[in-house]
Structure formats: C-alpha cells, structure tokens
Coordinates of C-alpha atoms in Angstrom, one line a residue:
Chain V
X162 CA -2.0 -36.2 55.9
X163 CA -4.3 -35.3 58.4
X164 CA -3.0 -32.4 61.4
X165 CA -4.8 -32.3 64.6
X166 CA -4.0 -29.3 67.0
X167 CA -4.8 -29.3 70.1
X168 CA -3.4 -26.5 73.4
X169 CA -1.5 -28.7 76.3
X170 CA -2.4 -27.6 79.1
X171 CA -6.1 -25.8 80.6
X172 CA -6.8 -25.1 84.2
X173 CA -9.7 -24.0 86.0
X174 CA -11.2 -23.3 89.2
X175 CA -14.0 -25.8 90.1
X176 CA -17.3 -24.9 89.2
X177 CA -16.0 -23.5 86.4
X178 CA -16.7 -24.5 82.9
X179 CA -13.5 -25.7 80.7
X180 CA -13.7 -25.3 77.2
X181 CA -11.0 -27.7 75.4
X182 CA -10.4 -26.7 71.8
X183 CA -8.8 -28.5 68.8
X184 CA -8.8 -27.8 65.1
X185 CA -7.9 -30.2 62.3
X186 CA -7.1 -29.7 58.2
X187 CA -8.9 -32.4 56.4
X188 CA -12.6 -31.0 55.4
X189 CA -13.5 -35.1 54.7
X190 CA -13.2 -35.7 58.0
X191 CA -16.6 -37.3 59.0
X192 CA -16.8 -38.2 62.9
X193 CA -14.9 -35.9 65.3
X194 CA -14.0 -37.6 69.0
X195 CA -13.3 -37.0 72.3
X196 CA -11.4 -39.0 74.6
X197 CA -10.8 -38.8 78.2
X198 CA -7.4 -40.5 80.0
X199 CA -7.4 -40.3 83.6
X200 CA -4.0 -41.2 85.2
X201 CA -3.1 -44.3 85.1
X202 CA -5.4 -45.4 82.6
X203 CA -6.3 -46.0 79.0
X204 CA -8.4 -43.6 76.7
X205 CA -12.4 -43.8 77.3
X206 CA -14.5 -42.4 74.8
X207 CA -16.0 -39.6 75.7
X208 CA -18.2 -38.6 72.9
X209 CA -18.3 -38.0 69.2
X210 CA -20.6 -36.0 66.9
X211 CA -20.9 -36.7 63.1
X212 CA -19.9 -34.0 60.3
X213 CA -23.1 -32.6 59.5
X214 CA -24.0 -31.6 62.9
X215 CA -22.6 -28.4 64.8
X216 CA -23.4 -29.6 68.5
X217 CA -24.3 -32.0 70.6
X218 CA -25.2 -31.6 74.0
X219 CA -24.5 -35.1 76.6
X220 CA -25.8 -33.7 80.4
X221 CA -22.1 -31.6 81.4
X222 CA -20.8 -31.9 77.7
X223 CA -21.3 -30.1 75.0
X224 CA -19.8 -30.5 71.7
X225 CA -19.4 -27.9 69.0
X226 CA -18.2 -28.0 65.3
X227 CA -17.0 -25.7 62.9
X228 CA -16.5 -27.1 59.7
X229 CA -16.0 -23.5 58.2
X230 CA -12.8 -23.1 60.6
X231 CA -12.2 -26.8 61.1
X232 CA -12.4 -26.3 64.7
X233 CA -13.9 -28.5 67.5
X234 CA -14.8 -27.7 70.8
X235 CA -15.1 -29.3 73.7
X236 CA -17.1 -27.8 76.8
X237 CA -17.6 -29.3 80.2
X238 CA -20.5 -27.0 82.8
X239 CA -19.5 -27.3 86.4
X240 CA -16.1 -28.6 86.2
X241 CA -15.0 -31.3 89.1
X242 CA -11.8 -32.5 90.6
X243 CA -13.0 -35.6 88.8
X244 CA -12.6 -34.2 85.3
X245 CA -8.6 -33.6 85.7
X246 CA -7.4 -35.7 83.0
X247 CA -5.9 -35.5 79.8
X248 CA -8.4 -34.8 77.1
X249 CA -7.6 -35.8 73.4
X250 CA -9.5 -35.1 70.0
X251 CA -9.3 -37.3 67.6
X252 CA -11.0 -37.0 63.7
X253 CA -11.4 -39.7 61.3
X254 CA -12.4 -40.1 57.4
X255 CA -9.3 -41.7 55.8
X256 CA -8.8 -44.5 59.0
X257 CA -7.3 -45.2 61.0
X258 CA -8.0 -42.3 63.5
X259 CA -6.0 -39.4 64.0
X260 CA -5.1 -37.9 67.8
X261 CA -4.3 -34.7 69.0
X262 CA -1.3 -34.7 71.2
X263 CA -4.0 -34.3 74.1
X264 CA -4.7 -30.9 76.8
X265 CA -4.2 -31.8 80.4
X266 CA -7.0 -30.1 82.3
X267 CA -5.9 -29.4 85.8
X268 CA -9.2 -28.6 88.0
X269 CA -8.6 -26.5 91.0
X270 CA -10.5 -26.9 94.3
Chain I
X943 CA -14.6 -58.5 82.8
X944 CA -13.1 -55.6 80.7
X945 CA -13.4 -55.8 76.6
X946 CA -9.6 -55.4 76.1
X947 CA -7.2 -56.8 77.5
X948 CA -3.2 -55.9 77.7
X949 CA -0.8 -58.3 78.9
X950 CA 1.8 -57.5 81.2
X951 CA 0.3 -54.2 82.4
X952 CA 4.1 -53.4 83.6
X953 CA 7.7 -55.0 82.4
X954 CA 10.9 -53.6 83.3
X955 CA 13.7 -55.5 80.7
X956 CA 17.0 -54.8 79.5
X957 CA 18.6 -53.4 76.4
X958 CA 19.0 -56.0 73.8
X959 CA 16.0 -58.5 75.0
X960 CA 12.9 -59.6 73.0
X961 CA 9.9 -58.3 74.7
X962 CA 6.3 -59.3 73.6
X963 CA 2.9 -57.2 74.5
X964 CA -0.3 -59.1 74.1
X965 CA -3.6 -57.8 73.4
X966 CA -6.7 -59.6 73.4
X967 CA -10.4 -58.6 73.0
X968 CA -14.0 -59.6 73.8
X969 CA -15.8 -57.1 71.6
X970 CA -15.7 -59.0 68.2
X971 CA -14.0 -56.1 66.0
X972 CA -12.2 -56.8 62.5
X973 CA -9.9 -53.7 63.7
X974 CA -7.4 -53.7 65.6
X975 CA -4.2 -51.0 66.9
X976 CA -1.0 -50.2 68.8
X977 CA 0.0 -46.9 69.8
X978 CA 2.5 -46.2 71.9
X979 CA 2.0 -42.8 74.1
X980 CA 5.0 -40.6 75.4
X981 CA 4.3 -37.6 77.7
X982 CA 3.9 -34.5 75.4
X983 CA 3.6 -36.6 72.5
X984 CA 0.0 -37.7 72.3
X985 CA 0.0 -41.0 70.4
X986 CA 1.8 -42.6 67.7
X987 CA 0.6 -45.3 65.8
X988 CA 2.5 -48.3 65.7
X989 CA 0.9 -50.8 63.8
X990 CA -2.9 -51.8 62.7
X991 CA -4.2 -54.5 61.3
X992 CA -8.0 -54.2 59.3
X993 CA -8.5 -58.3 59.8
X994 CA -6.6 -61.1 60.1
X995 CA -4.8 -61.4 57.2
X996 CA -3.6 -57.5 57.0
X997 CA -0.9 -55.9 58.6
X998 CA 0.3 -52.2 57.9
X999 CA 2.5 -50.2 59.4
X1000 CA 1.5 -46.5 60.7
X1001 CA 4.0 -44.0 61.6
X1002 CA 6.5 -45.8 64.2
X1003 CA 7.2 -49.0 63.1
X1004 CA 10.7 -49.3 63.0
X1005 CA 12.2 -51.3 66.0
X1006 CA 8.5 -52.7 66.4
X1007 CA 6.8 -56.1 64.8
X1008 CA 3.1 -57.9 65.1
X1009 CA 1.4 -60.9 64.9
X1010 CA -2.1 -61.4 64.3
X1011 CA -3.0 -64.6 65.6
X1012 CA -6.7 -64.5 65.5
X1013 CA -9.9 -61.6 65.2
X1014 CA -9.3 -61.3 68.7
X1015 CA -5.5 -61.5 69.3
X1016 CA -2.9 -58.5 68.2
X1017 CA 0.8 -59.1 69.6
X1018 CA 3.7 -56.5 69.4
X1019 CA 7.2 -57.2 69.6
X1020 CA 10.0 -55.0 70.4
X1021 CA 12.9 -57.6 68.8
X1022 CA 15.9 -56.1 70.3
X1023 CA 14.7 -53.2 73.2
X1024 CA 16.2 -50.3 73.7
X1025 CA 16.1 -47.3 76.1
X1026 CA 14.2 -45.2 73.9
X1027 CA 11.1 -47.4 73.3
X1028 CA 10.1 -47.1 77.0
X1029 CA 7.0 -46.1 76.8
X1030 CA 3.1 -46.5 78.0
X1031 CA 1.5 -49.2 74.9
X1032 CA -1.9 -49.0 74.1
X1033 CA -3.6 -51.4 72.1
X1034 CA -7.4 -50.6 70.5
X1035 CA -9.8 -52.4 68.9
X1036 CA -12.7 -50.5 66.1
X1037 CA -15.4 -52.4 63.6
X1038 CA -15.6 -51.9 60.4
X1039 CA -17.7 -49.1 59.6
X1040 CA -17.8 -46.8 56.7
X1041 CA -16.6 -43.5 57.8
X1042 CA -16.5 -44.2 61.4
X1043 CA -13.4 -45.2 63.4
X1044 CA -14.6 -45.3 67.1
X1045 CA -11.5 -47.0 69.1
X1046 CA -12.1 -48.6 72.2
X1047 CA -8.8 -49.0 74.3
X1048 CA -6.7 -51.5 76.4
X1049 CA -5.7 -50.3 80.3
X1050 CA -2.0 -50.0 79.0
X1051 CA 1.3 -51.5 79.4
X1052 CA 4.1 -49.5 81.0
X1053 CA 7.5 -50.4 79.4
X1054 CA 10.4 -49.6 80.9
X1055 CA 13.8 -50.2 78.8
X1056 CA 16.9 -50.0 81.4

C-alpha cells in the first residue's frame, strides 16, 4: 500500500522560511495535502495541489511537486511563532487518505 | 457553530468499561472516518464508512467497533478499554469525489484509559 514519509521534527528562527518535506510511493496518487495541527486541536487543511501541477503558490505557502521523485514540498516565507504546529502530508488516489506521521515545526523568536 | 462535532472532548474511564465517542456533522458528506493519533505515530485509521450502509475496517480495528446511525452520525466504541487505547480520537468527514479525498476534521477527544 501507499508509504508516506515525512522528517519529525524542523526548527527555525523567525523570519525564516521552513521548508517541510514529504515523499510518497504510489505514482496514481492524484491530490497531495497539507494539514496543519496546532496544540490542542484537530487537523485544518492547509492546502492541496492536484497531480498534474508542480506548484502552487497561497500568499506565505508554497507548494511543490515532484512526481519524478515522488516528493512534496511544503514552504512557508517569513515564518511566525504562529506557525509552530505539527504539519502532516497526506496523498490520496486509492481512498481513504493516507498521512504522514507529521513534522513538528518549532519556530524560534 | 463548528461542522464536526466530537463528543466528549475529554473522558478519563477505567480498564474493562464500554466507552462510546460520537461524532456528528453539519457539512452533508457521504464519508466519514476515525483515526486515532498517538505522539510519534501520526494517525491510524480506525474505521470509515463511504455511506450509511458501509462499514470497513482500516488498519486498527481490533478492540474498536462503529455504528453508523445516520449521513451525519459515526459512533466508535471501545467494548472493553484498556490502557493502551488512550489516545487523542479524531473523527473526519469527505464527499464523494472521484480522486479526491479532502478530510475535514473533528476538535478531538482525549481518552484516557487508567
């Protein structure tokens, strides 16, 4: 089935710009995720791009694909406090989705 | 008022008891999930159910059952608890949607199994 690999842990200074990656082994895989889970909470969709793009900017985020290397990337410009969460990548095409175990970003002031 | 909803958003029980998480939702999906998260582990799927007349199990269902009482009403139960299935419980709702499989999540319900 479906693997989804993903680093646990990321820190940066703020300001900084954090770049969370995540690479996957099914090719069919057709929309590619990323959710955010701040303490405390549940997951909130961050953003997703389709398979046949290779980016996808949303004002601080910016999403690439690889679908050479299976490999998605997630970066956020400017990184704040605010952004310290756990971020998780998730792919679909045979569903139900499938997570990453998730990289806590720690952002330091 | 939020789209899902989890019910109790905290229970402490004992070993042994029966234990019930609900999860209901406003958004009108077919789809609907329970994961259950531990820290390091990302999440595991529990159960999911496609509409109301389909159930399927997804990696962790042993210990675990659901009901599907309506489109917008997915129940776990832990029949017998035990110290291992403390947990954080998510529950998640998606629509149908060919290739697509965008989840939309519950706040939670910490479990605690003493």
């Amino acid at each position: 089935g479906e693997d989804v690999e993903q680093s646990l842990f990321l820190s940066v200074r703020e300001g900084d710009s954090s770049v969370i990656n995540c690479t996957y082994t099914d090719s069919s895989s057709t929309y590619l995720y990323w959710y955010k889970q701040e303490p405390g909470a549940g997951l909130q969709l961050l953003t997703y791009i389709f398979s046949n793009m290779d980016m996808k900017q949303d004002q601080r985020l910016t999403v690439l694909l690889n679908k050479k290397d299976k490999h998605l990337s997630l970066r956020i410009a400017d990184t704040q406090t605010g952004d310290s969460a756990i971020y998780f990548c998730a792919v679909s095409g045979n569903t139900p989705l499938v997570f990453g175990k998730g990289t806590r970003l720690s952002v330091i002031a | 008022d939020a789209d899902v909803t989890q019910t109790p958003r905290n229970r402490i029980t004992k070993t042994g008891k029966r234990i019930m998480l609900e999860c209901s939702q406003t958004k009108g999906h077919d789809r609907m999930y329970w994961y259950r998260q531990d820290p390091g582990l990302g999440l595991q799927l529990i159960y999911y159910s496609f509409d109301v007349k389909d159930i399927n199990k997804g990696e962790i269902s042993d210990g675990y059952s659901v009901s599907r009482q309506a489109q917008a009403k997915f129940s776990l139960s832990l029949e017998s608890a035990i110290p291992n299935q403390t947990a954080l419980y998510f529950c998640a709702t998606s629509e149908t949607g060919e290739g697509t499989d965008t989840q939309y999540f519950g706040p939670g319900t910490r479990l605690t199994v003493l």
